[in-house]
Short mmCIF file of N, CA and C in Angstrom, two decimals:
data_model
loop_
_atom_site.label_atom_id
_atom_site.label_comp_id
_atom_site.label_asym_id
_atom_site.label_seq_id
_atom_site.Cartn_x
_atom_site.Cartn_y
_atom_site.Cartn_z
N PRO I 1 0.81 -1.29 -0.27
CA PRO I 1 -0.02 0.40 0.22
C PRO I 1 1.09 1.27 -0.24
N GLN I 2 0.41 2.14 -0.59
CA GLN I 2 1.03 3.72 -1.04
C GLN I 2 0.80 4.32 0.31
N MET I 3 1.91 4.93 0.59
CA MET I 3 1.64 5.82 2.62
C MET I 3 1.76 7.22 2.07
N ALA I 4 1.32 8.51 2.48
CA ALA I 4 1.09 9.27 1.76
C ALA I 4 2.25 10.06 2.46
N PRO I 5 3.36 11.16 2.12
CA PRO I 5 4.59 11.38 2.83
C PRO I 5 3.35 12.44 3.84
N SER I 6 4.41 12.60 5.45
CA SER I 6 4.13 12.93 6.44
C SER I 6 4.46 14.77 6.49
N ALA I 7 4.06 15.71 7.49
CA ALA I 7 3.45 16.71 6.97
C ALA I 7 5.00 17.04 6.95
N SER I 8 5.77 16.69 7.98
CA SER I 8 7.02 17.58 7.69
C SER I 8 7.88 17.35 6.74
N LEU I 9 7.64 15.94 5.83
CA LEU I 9 8.45 15.43 4.66
C LEU I 9 7.83 16.56 3.61
N ARG I 10 6.30 16.41 3.39
CA ARG I 10 5.94 17.40 2.38
C ARG I 10 6.34 18.49 2.56
N GLU I 11 6.80 19.28 3.65
CA GLU I 11 7.25 20.28 3.93
C GLU I 11 9.00 20.63 3.37
N ALA I 12 9.57 19.90 3.33
CA ALA I 12 11.18 19.25 2.91
C ALA I 12 11.38 19.91 1.93
N LYS I 13 12.56 20.04 1.51
CA LYS I 13 12.75 20.26 -0.21
C LYS I 13 13.98 19.41 -0.22
N ILE I 14 14.09 18.61 -1.44
CA ILE I 14 14.83 17.54 -1.86
C ILE I 14 15.57 18.16 -2.96
N LEU I 15 17.10 18.13 -2.65
CA LEU I 15 18.15 18.19 -3.97
C LEU I 15 18.90 17.51 -4.19
N PHE I 16 18.98 16.87 -5.45
CA PHE I 16 19.64 15.70 -6.07
C PHE I 16 21.39 16.61 -7.01
N VAL I 17 22.28 16.21 -6.31
CA VAL I 17 23.31 16.72 -7.18
C VAL I 17 24.14 15.80 -7.83
N LEU I 18 24.08 16.26 -9.13
CA LEU I 18 25.17 15.36 -10.64
C LEU I 18 25.32 15.64 -11.24
N SER I 19 27.00 15.69 -11.61
CA SER I 19 27.22 16.20 -12.47
C SER I 19 26.68 16.31 -13.82
N ALA I 20 25.58 15.88 -14.53
CA ALA I 20 24.41 15.91 -15.53
C ALA I 20 23.89 15.24 -15.47
N LEU I 21 22.50 15.29 -16.44
CA LEU I 21 21.79 14.00 -16.41
C LEU I 21 21.21 13.64 -18.38
N GLY I 22 23.01 12.79 -18.13
CA GLY I 22 23.34 12.41 -19.61
C GLY I 22 22.40 10.82 -19.14
N ALA I 23 22.74 9.75 -20.16
CA ALA I 23 21.98 8.43 -20.41
C ALA I 23 22.53 7.57 -19.26
N GLY I 24 23.20 7.59 -17.98
CA GLY I 24 23.95 6.84 -17.10
C GLY I 24 22.92 5.85 -16.06
N GLY I 25 24.07 5.46 -15.10
CA GLY I 25 22.21 4.54 -14.25
C GLY I 25 22.06 5.47 -13.03
N ALA I 26 22.82 6.37 -12.45
CA ALA I 26 22.70 7.44 -11.42
C ALA I 26 21.48 8.07 -11.99
N GLU I 27 21.79 8.57 -13.01
CA GLU I 27 20.50 9.63 -13.51
C GLU I 27 18.90 9.00 -13.51
N ARG I 28 19.43 8.04 -13.96
CA ARG I 28 18.33 7.19 -14.27
C ARG I 28 17.58 7.04 -13.08
N VAL I 29 18.37 6.41 -11.78
CA VAL I 29 17.92 6.44 -10.61
C VAL I 29 17.11 7.98 -10.21
N ALA I 30 18.10 8.62 -10.27
CA ALA I 30 17.66 9.92 -9.22
C ALA I 30 16.46 11.10 -10.57
N THR I 31 16.40 10.41 -11.46
CA THR I 31 15.46 11.10 -12.42
C THR I 31 13.94 10.11 -11.59
N GLY I 32 14.05 8.67 -11.58
CA GLY I 32 12.78 7.94 -11.09
C GLY I 32 12.60 8.25 -10.17
N LEU I 33 13.56 8.84 -9.04
CA LEU I 33 13.21 9.01 -7.79
C LEU I 33 12.46 10.28 -7.48
N CYS I 34 12.87 11.37 -8.54
CA CYS I 34 12.46 12.54 -8.38
C CYS I 34 11.00 12.52 -9.13
N ASN I 35 10.85 11.92 -10.07
CA ASN I 35 9.70 11.83 -10.41
C ASN I 35 8.31 10.97 -9.55
N PHE I 36 8.87 9.87 -9.01
CA PHE I 36 8.33 9.25 -7.88
C PHE I 36 7.77 10.16 -6.59
N TRP I 37 8.82 11.41 -5.96
CA TRP I 37 8.40 11.90 -5.07
C TRP I 37 7.72 12.84 -5.10
N ARG I 38 7.87 13.85 -6.50
CA ARG I 38 7.22 14.42 -7.18
C ARG I 38 5.83 14.57 -7.53
N ALA I 39 5.56 13.04 -7.86
CA ALA I 39 4.25 12.37 -7.84
C ALA I 39 3.49 12.36 -6.57
N ARG I 40 3.80 12.73 -5.36
CA ARG I 40 3.21 12.32 -4.17
C ARG I 40 3.56 13.81 -3.53
N GLY I 41 3.69 14.78 -3.98
CA GLY I 41 3.68 16.55 -3.50
C GLY I 41 4.65 16.72 -3.15
N LEU I 42 5.93 16.42 -3.06
CA LEU I 42 7.08 16.67 -2.44
C LEU I 42 7.80 17.64 -3.51
N ASP I 43 8.26 18.39 -2.66
CA ASP I 43 9.63 19.48 -3.53
C ASP I 43 10.64 18.91 -3.63
N VAL I 44 11.07 18.78 -4.79
CA VAL I 44 12.28 18.30 -5.23
C VAL I 44 12.82 18.76 -6.93
N SER I 45 14.10 18.75 -6.87
CA SER I 45 14.99 19.74 -7.41
C SER I 45 16.41 18.86 -8.33
N ILE I 46 16.66 19.13 -8.80
CA ILE I 46 17.89 18.47 -9.53
C ILE I 46 19.47 19.47 -9.89
N ALA I 47 19.91 19.88 -9.61
CA ALA I 47 21.24 20.28 -9.35
C ALA I 47 22.33 19.49 -10.18
N THR I 48 22.76 20.24 -11.09
CA THR I 48 24.09 20.07 -12.35
C THR I 48 24.56 20.58 -12.56
N PHE I 49 26.19 20.43 -13.30
CA PHE I 49 27.14 21.39 -13.27
C PHE I 49 27.37 21.47 -14.91
N GLU I 50 26.52 21.28 -15.01
CA GLU I 50 26.33 20.96 -17.02
C GLU I 50 26.24 22.20 -17.73
N ALA I 51 25.94 22.82 -19.18
CA ALA I 51 25.77 23.84 -19.57
C ALA I 51 24.31 23.85 -19.30
N LYS I 52 23.71 25.45 -19.33
CA LYS I 52 21.91 25.49 -19.23
C LYS I 52 21.17 24.86 -20.34
N GLU I 53 21.80 25.02 -21.59
CA GLU I 53 21.43 24.43 -22.49
C GLU I 53 21.11 22.77 -22.38
N SER I 54 21.52 22.30 -21.65
CA SER I 54 21.63 20.77 -22.08
C SER I 54 20.11 20.20 -21.82
N ARG I 55 20.06 18.86 -21.90
CA ARG I 55 18.90 18.51 -21.77
C ARG I 55 18.98 17.30 -21.06
N SER I 56 17.65 16.68 -20.30
CA SER I 56 17.89 15.28 -19.78
C SER I 56 17.67 14.28 -20.47
N TYR I 57 18.46 12.95 -20.07
CA TYR I 57 18.22 11.84 -21.17
C TYR I 57 16.68 11.32 -20.43
N TYR I 58 16.68 11.01 -19.64
CA TYR I 58 15.82 10.56 -18.72
C TYR I 58 14.07 11.51 -18.72
N PRO I 59 12.97 11.34 -19.13
CA PRO I 59 11.90 11.94 -18.84
C PRO I 59 11.78 12.30 -17.51
N LEU I 60 11.82 13.96 -16.83
CA LEU I 60 11.46 14.47 -15.61
C LEU I 60 9.95 15.12 -15.62
N SER I 61 9.30 14.80 -14.85
CA SER I 61 8.13 15.34 -14.42
C SER I 61 7.78 16.60 -14.38
N PRO I 62 6.73 17.56 -15.00
CA PRO I 62 7.08 18.96 -14.88
C PRO I 62 6.96 19.83 -13.73
N GLY I 63 6.85 19.12 -12.56
CA GLY I 63 7.11 20.02 -11.21
C GLY I 63 8.30 19.76 -11.02
N VAL I 64 9.81 18.82 -11.29
CA VAL I 64 10.67 18.33 -10.52
C VAL I 64 11.56 19.74 -11.25
N ALA I 65 12.23 20.32 -10.56
CA ALA I 65 13.12 22.11 -10.84
C ALA I 65 14.40 21.27 -11.41
N VAL I 66 14.92 21.93 -12.29
CA VAL I 66 16.67 21.54 -13.05
C VAL I 66 17.07 22.60 -12.85
N HIS I 67 18.04 22.56 -12.06
CA HIS I 67 18.52 23.73 -12.05
C HIS I 67 20.55 23.56 -12.65
N ARG I 68 20.83 23.93 -13.85
CA ARG I 68 21.97 23.85 -14.33
C ARG I 68 23.03 24.68 -13.98
N LEU I 69 24.01 24.58 -13.15
CA LEU I 69 24.74 25.71 -12.78
C LEU I 69 25.94 26.16 -14.04
N GLY I 70 25.96 25.13 -14.90
CA GLY I 70 27.37 26.16 -15.84
C GLY I 70 28.47 25.99 -15.99
N ALA I 71 28.66 24.85 -14.93
CA ALA I 71 30.25 24.72 -14.03
C ALA I 71 30.45 23.36 -13.79
N ALA I 72 30.63 22.41 -15.55
CA ALA I 72 31.71 21.40 -15.76
C ALA I 72 32.60 21.47 -15.61
N ALA I 73 33.59 20.17 -14.47
CA ALA I 73 34.65 20.11 -15.27
C ALA I 73 35.56 19.72 -16.24
N ALA I 74 36.42 19.86 -16.49
CA ALA I 74 37.46 19.45 -17.56
C ALA I 74 38.69 19.11 -16.97
N ARG I 75 39.56 18.13 -17.73
CA ARG I 75 40.38 18.12 -17.61
C ARG I 75 41.42 19.15 -17.45
N ALA I 76 42.19 19.60 -16.41
CA ALA I 76 42.93 20.57 -16.44
C ALA I 76 44.23 20.24 -15.52
N PRO I 77 45.14 21.33 -15.75
CA PRO I 77 46.54 21.44 -14.58
C PRO I 77 45.95 21.61 -13.00
N ILE I 78 46.60 20.88 -12.26
CA ILE I 78 46.27 20.93 -10.79
C ILE I 78 45.46 22.41 -10.48
N ALA I 79 45.92 23.42 -10.31
CA ALA I 79 45.86 24.66 -10.03
C ALA I 79 44.69 25.45 -11.05
N GLU I 80 44.13 24.53 -12.03
CA GLU I 80 43.29 25.18 -12.88
C GLU I 80 42.07 24.24 -12.40
N ALA I 81 42.43 22.99 -11.80
CA ALA I 81 41.25 21.80 -11.34
C ALA I 81 40.35 22.40 -10.39
N VAL I 82 41.39 23.51 -9.08
CA VAL I 82 41.06 23.43 -8.07
C VAL I 82 40.09 24.82 -7.96
N LEU I 83 40.37 25.68 -8.74
CA LEU I 83 39.63 26.99 -9.50
C LEU I 83 38.38 25.95 -9.79
N GLN I 84 38.26 25.19 -10.90
CA GLN I 84 36.71 24.63 -11.31
C GLN I 84 36.31 23.72 -10.19
N THR I 85 36.91 23.45 -8.71
CA THR I 85 36.40 22.83 -7.71
C THR I 85 35.73 23.76 -7.28
N ILE I 86 36.16 25.21 -6.89
CA ILE I 86 35.87 25.99 -5.99
C ILE I 86 34.41 27.08 -6.70
N ALA I 87 34.54 26.88 -7.99
CA ALA I 87 33.81 27.53 -8.84
C ALA I 87 32.32 26.17 -8.61
N ARG I 88 32.62 25.47 -9.02
CA ARG I 88 31.32 24.92 -8.32
C ARG I 88 31.01 24.52 -7.04
N ILE I 89 31.61 24.75 -6.15
CA ILE I 89 31.17 24.79 -4.94
C ILE I 89 30.56 26.02 -4.78
N ASP I 90 30.88 27.06 -5.14
CA ASP I 90 30.55 28.43 -5.32
C ASP I 90 28.77 28.52 -6.19
N ALA I 91 28.40 27.91 -6.92
CA ALA I 91 27.46 28.19 -7.46
C ALA I 91 26.51 26.58 -6.84
N LEU I 92 26.60 25.93 -6.24
CA LEU I 92 25.92 24.81 -5.85
C LEU I 92 25.25 25.72 -4.50
N SER I 93 26.68 26.26 -3.88
CA SER I 93 26.22 26.85 -2.47
C SER I 93 25.40 27.64 -2.52
N ALA I 94 25.56 28.95 -3.72
CA ALA I 94 24.44 29.83 -3.59
C ALA I 94 22.80 29.10 -4.69
N LEU I 95 22.79 28.37 -5.05
CA LEU I 95 21.59 27.49 -5.12
C LEU I 95 21.05 27.21 -4.05
N ILE I 96 21.73 26.40 -3.10
CA ILE I 96 21.23 25.92 -1.82
C ILE I 96 20.51 27.19 -1.38
N ARG I 97 21.36 28.82 -0.85
CA ARG I 97 20.90 29.40 -0.70
C ARG I 97 20.07 30.10 -1.05
N ARG I 98 19.94 30.43 -2.03
CA ARG I 98 18.32 30.81 -3.08
C ARG I 98 17.13 30.07 -2.81
N GLU I 99 17.63 28.54 -2.72
CA GLU I 99 16.53 27.93 -2.23
C GLU I 99 15.82 27.48 -1.51
#
């Protein structure tokens, strides 16, 4: 039997963080869970580091918010990689504060 989420869970915001929404297994599971929880009235979002114009490989319910932060990682020398990581952390932190 399906149970309705508790009042405290309905007030919670759920955020998945993935590098991208491509055709991988983690992406399939995350989109499935987001669709399931959204259908039960929960506030569900996905944050990715891919470009803003990217699209999800798997279908998402209309109520699932997708935040594409445009901070994808690329192979780079260590100093540049550290700066990329800091930019990704800053972008994700800003999203969490905003939401």
